[in-house]
Tab-separated table of C-alpha atoms in Angstrom:
chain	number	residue	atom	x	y	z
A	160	UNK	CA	3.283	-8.909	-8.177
A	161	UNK	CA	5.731	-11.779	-7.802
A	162	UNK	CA	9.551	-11.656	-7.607
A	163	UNK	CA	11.711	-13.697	-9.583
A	164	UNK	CA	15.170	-15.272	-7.571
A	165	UNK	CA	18.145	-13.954	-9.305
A	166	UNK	CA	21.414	-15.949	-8.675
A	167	UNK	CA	22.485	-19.348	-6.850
A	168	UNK	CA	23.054	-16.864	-3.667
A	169	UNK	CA	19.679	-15.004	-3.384
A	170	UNK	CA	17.598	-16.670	-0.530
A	171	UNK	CA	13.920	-16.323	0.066
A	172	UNK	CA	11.445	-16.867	2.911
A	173	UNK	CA	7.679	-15.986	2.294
A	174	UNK	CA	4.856	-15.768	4.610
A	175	UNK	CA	1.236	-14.629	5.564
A	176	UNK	CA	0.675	-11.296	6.574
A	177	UNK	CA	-1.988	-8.584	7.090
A	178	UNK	CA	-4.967	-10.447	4.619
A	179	UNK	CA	-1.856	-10.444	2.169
A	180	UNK	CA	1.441	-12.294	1.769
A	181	UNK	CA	4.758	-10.847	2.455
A	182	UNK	CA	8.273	-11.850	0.269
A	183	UNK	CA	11.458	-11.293	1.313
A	184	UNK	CA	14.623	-12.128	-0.836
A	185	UNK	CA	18.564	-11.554	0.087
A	186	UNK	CA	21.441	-12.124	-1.592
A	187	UNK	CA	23.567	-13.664	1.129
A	188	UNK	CA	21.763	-16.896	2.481
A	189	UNK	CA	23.692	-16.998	5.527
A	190	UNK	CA	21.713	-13.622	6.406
A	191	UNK	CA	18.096	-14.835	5.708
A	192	UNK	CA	17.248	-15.813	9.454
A	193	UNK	CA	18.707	-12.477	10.394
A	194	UNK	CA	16.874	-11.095	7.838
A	195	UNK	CA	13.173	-12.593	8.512
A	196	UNK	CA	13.858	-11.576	12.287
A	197	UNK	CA	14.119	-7.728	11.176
A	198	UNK	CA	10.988	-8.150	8.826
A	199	UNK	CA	9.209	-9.399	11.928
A	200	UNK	CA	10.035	-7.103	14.023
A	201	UNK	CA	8.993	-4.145	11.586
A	202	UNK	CA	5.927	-5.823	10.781
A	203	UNK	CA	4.960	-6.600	14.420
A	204	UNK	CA	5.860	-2.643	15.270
A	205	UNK	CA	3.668	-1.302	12.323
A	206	UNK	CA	0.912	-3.741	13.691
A	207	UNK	CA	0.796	-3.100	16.811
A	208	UNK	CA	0.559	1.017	16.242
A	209	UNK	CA	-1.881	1.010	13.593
A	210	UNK	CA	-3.954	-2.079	12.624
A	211	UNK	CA	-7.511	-0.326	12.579
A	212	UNK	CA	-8.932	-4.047	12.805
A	213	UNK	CA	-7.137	-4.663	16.361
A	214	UNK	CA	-8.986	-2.792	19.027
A	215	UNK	CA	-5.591	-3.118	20.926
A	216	UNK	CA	-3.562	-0.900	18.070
A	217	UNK	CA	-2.381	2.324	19.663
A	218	UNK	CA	-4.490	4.219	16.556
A	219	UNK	CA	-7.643	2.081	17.595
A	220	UNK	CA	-7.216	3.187	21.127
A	221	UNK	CA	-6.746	7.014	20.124
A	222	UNK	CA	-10.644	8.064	20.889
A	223	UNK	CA	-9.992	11.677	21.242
A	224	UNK	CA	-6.993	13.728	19.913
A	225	UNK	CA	-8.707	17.063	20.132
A	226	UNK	CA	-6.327	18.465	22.471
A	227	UNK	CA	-3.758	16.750	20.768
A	228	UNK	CA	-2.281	13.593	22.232
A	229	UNK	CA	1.301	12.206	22.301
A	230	UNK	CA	2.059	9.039	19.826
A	231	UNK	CA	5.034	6.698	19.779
A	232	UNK	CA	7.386	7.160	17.323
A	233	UNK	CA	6.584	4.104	14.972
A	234	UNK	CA	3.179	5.715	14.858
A	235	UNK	CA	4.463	9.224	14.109
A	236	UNK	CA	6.646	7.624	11.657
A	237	UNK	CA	3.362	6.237	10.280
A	238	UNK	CA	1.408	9.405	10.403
A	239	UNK	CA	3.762	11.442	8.861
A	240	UNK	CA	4.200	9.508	6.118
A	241	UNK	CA	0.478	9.351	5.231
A	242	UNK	CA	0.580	13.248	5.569
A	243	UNK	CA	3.540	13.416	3.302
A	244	UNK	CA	1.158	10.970	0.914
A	245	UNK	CA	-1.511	13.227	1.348
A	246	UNK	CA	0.298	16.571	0.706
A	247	UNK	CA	1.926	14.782	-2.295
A	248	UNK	CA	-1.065	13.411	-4.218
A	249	UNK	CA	-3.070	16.775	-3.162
A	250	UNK	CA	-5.119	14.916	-1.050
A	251	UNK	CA	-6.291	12.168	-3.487
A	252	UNK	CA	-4.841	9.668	-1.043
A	253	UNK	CA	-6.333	11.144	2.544
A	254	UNK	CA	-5.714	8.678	5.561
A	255	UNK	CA	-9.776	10.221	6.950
A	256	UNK	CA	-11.074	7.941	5.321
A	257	UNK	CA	-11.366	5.644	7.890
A	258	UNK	CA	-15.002	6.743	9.206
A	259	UNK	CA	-15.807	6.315	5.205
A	260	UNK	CA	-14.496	2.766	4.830
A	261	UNK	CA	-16.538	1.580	7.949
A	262	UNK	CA	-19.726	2.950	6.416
A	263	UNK	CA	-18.861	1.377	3.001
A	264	UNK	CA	-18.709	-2.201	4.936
A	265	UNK	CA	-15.005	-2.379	5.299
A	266	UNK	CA	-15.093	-2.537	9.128
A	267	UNK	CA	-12.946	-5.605	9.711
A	268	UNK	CA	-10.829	-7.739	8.171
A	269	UNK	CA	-11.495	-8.443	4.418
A	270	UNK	CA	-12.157	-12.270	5.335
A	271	UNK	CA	-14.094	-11.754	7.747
A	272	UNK	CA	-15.998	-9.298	5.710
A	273	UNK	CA	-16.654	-11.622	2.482
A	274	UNK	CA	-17.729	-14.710	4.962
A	275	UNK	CA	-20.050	-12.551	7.238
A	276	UNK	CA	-21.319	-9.994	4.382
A	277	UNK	CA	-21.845	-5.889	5.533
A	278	UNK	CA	-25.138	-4.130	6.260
A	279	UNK	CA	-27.945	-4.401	3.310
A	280	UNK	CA	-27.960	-0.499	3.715
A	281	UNK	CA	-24.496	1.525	3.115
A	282	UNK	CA	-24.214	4.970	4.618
A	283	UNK	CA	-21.695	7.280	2.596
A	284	UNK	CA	-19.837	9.272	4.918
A	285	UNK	CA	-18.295	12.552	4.026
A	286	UNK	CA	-14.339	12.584	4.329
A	287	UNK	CA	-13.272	15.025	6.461
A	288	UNK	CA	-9.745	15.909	5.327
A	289	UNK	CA	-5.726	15.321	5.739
A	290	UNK	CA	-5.702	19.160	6.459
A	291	UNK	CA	-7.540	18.909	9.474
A	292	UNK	CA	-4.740	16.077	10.876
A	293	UNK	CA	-1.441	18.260	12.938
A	294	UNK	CA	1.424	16.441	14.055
A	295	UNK	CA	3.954	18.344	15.755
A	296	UNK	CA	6.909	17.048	17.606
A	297	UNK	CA	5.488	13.582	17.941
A	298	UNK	CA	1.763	15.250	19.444
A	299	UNK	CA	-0.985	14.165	17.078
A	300	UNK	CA	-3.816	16.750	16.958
A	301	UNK	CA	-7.099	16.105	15.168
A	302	UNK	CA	-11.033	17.115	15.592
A	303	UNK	CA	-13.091	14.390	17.948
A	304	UNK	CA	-14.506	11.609	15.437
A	305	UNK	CA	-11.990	11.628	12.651
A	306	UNK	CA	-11.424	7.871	11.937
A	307	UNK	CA	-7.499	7.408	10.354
A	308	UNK	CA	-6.778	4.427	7.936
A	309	UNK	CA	-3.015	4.551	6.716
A	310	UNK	CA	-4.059	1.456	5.318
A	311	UNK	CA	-2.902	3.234	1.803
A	312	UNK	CA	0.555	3.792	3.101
A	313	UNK	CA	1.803	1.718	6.092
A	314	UNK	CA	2.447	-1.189	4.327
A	315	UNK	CA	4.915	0.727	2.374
A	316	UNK	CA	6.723	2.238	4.922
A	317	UNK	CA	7.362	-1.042	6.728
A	318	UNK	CA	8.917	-2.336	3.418
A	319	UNK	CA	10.630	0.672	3.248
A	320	UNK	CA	11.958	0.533	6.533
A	321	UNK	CA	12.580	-3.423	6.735
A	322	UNK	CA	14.693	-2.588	3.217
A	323	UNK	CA	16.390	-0.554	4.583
A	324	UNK	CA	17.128	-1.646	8.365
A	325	UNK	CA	18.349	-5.222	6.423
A	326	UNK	CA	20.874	-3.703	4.109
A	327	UNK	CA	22.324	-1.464	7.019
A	328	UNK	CA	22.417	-3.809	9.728
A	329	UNK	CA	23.626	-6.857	7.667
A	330	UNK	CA	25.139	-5.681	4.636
A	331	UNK	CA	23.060	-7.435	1.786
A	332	UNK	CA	20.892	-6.440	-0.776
A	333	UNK	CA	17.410	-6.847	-0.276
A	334	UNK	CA	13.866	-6.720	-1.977
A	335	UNK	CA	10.991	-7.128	0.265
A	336	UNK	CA	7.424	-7.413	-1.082
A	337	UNK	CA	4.340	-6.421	1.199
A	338	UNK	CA	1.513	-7.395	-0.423
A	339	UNK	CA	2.379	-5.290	-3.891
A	340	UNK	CA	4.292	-2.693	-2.218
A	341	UNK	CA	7.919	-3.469	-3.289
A	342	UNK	CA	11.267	-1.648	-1.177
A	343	UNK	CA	14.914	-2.461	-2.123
A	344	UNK	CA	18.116	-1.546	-0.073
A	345	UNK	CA	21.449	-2.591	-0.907
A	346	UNK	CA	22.884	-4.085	-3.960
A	347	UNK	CA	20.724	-5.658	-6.259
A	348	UNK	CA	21.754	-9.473	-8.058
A	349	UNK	CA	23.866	-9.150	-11.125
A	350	UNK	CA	20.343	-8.609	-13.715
A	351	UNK	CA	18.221	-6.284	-11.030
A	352	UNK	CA	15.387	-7.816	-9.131
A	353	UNK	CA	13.079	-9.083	-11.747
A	354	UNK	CA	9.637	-8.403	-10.829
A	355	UNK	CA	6.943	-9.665	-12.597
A	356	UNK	CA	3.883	-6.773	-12.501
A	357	UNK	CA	0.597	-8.636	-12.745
A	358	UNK	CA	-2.507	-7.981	-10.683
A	359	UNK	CA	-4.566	-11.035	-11.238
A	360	UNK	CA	-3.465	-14.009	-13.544
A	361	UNK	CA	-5.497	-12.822	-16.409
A	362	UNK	CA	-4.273	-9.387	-16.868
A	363	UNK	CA	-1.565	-8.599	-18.577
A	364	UNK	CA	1.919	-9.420	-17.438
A	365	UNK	CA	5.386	-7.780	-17.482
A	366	UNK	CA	8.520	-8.329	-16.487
A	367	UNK	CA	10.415	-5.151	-14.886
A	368	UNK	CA	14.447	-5.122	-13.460
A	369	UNK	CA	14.694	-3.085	-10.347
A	370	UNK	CA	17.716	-2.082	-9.191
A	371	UNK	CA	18.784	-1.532	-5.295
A	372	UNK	CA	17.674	1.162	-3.830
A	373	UNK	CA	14.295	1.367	-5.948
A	374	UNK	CA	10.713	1.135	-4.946
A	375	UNK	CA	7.843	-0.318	-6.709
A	376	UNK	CA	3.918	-0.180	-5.793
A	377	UNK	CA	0.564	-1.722	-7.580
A	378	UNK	CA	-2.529	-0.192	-6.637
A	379	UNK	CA	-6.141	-2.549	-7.847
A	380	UNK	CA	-9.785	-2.031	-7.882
A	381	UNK	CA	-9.437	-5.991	-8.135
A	382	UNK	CA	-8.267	-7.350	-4.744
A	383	UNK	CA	-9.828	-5.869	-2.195
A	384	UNK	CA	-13.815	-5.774	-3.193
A	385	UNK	CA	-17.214	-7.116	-1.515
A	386	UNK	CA	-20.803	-6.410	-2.594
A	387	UNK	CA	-23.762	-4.083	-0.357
A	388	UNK	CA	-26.637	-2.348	-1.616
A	389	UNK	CA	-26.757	-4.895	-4.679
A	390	UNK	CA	-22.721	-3.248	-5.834
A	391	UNK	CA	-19.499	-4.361	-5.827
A	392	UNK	CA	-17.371	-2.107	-3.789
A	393	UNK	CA	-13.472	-1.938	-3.595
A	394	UNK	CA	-11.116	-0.151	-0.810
A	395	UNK	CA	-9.645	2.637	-2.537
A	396	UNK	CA	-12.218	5.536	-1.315
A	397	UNK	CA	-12.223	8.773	-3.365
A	398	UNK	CA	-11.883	11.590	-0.824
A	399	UNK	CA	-14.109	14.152	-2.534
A	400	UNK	CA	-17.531	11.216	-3.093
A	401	UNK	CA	-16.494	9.209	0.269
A	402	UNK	CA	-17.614	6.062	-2.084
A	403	UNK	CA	-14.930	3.744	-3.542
A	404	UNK	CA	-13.270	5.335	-7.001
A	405	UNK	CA	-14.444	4.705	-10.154
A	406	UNK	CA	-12.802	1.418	-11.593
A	407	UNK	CA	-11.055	3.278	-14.479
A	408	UNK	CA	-7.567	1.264	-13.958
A	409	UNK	CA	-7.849	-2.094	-13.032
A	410	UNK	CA	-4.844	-1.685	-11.946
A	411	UNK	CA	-1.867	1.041	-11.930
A	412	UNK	CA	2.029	0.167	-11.034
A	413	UNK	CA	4.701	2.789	-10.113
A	414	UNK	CA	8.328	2.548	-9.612
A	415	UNK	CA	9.868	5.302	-7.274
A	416	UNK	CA	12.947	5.837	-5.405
A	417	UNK	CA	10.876	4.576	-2.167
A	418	UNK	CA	8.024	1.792	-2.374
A	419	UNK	CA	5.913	5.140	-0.240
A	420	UNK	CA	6.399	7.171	-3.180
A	421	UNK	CA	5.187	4.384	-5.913
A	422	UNK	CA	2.339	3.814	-4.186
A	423	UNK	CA	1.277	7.011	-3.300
A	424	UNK	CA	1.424	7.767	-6.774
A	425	UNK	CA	0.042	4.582	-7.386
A	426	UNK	CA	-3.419	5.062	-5.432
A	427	UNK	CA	-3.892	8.269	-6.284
A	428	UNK	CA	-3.908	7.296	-10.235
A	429	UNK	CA	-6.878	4.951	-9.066
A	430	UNK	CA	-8.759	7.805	-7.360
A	431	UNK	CA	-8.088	10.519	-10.157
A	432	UNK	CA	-9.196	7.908	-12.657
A	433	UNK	CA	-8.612	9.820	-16.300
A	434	UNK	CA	-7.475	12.738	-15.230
A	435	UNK	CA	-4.214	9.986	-13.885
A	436	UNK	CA	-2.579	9.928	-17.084
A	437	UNK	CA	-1.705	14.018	-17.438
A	438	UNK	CA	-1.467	14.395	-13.133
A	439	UNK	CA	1.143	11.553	-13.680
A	440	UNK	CA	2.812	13.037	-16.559
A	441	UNK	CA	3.080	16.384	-14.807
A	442	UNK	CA	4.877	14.885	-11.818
A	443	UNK	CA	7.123	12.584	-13.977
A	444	UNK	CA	6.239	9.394	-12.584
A	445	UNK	CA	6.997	6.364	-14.540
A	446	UNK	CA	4.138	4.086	-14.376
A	447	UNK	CA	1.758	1.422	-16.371
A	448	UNK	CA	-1.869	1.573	-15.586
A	449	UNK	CA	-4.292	-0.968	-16.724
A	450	UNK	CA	-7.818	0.005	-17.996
A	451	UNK	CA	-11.126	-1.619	-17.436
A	452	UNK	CA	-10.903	-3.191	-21.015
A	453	UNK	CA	-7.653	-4.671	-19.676
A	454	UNK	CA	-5.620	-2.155	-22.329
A	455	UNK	CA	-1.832	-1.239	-20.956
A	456	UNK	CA	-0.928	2.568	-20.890
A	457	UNK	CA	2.828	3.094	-20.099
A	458	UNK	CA	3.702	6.567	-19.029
A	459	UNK	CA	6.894	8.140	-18.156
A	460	UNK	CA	9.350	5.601	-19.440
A	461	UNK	CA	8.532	2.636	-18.308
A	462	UNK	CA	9.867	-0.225	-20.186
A	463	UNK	CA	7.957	-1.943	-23.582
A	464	UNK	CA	6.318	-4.891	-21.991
A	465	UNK	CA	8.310	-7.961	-21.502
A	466	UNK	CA	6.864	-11.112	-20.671
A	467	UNK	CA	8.165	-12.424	-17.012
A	468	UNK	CA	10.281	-15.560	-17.021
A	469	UNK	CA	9.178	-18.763	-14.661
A	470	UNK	CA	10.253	-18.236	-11.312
């Protein structure tokens, strides 16, 4: 998803970030620098407690929570949010998956993974469960050799919380974009944040106005992928097989009141595949999901398709 600038006022600073990009926009310019410095200090925070590439993350160094252990708060913050994600999607979006990813070849970072290729021989590996996570009063409590990933949900919280911590501590509105999971604080240009929804440049495009205080999230079978065992596999692992979901939706978009909300919502439409349509329904979630014939379904509201304007 891209953003489109709204106004003479709106200022924008872009950068590289977790095999993604990150996008942040303002509408004062005088508060950009300000701005980028709370991003980076979110982004560095969320990093540093959970990056299940970085052997030096505080989840990486977790070996043995069976007698519970205690966590810092931005990884409490973390877990419980992936809990909530999990409780809310009824477990289609687990964070035990990890252990499942790293048998399906998604051990390290996703360059590093298409430039040194995975094991000719895959290994599924049976999920073991959000219900078997606890945390309690910051104490994280789990059965020896559960592997987390919040890979599904962290990047949303830190847009969530980078929104958020901009428009309090500076006073502006804000949209920042994490690699497709989209938060907004504050108050939005004159016209809403116009995003434009578009997984890769030959799907189907729309233009969407956010605005502040809205959340939007795009979940793919299209980004992420590498090939073992002769397949190509993506990162969105079905809980009940262990193996990566069945490419149903190339792609499906939600807009929420937080970006943690559109994209649980989001990723679980991807693992419940066409049963997504009614579970989405039932929960009256606005969304547009994108079939494997590249077909648009809009559910819930969201707006007839608009083509997005040049940036």
């Amino acid at each position: 998803m891209s953003t489109t600038i709204d106004g003479p006022t709106v200022a924008g600073h872009a950068w590289p970030l977790w095999s993604t990009r990150g996008h942040l926009l303002v509408t004062d310019r005088g508060a950009l620098e300000d701005a980028v410095r709370i991003a980076e200090r979110w982004t560095t925070a969320v990093g540093d407690a959970c990056d299940r590439f970085r052997s030096d993350s505080e989840l990486s160094r977790i070996t043995d929570a069976s007698h519970g252990i205690a966590v810092s708060p931005v990884l409490a913050d973390l877990l419980d949010a992936a809990l909530q994600a999990a409780a809310i999607s009824s477990g289609a979006v687990d964070p035990t998956v990890g252990s499942a990813l790293v048998a399906l070849g998604y051990d390290r970072d996703l360059d590093l993974v298409l430039r040194d290729g995975v094991p000719t021989r895959v290994v599924v590996t049976e999920v073991p469960g959000w219900r078997r996570v606890d945390l309690a009063d910051g104490v994280l409590t789990m059965p020896a050799g559960v592997r987390l990933d919040l890979g599904a949900t962290a990047k949303a919280v830190a847009a969530d919380r980078i929104a958020a911590t901009v428009a309090a501590e500076l006073g502006v509105g804000v949209l920042v974009n994490l690699g497709g999971d989209i938060a907004t604080a504050g108050t939005a240009p004159g016209a809403g944040w116009q995003v434009a929804v578009q997984d890769l440049p030959a799907d189907p495009a729309t233009q969407v106005s956010l605005a502040g205080g809205w959340g939007l999230a795009t979940s793919s079978t299209q980004r992420r992928r590498w090939s073992a065992d002769g397949e190509v596999r993506h990162h969105i692992v079905d809980p009940a097989t262990g193996r990566p979901a069945e490419s149903v939706w190339r792609s499906a978009s939600v807009v929420a009141p937080t970006a943690l909300l559109a994209n649980t919502y989001a990723t679980m439409a991807v693992v419940l595949g066409r049963q997504a349509p009614a579970a989405l329904d039932e929960a009256r979630v606005t969304a547009r999901l994108v079939d494997a014939d590249g077909v648009v379904h809009l559910l819930g509201g969201w707006p007839a398709e608009t083509l997005p304007k040049a940036a």
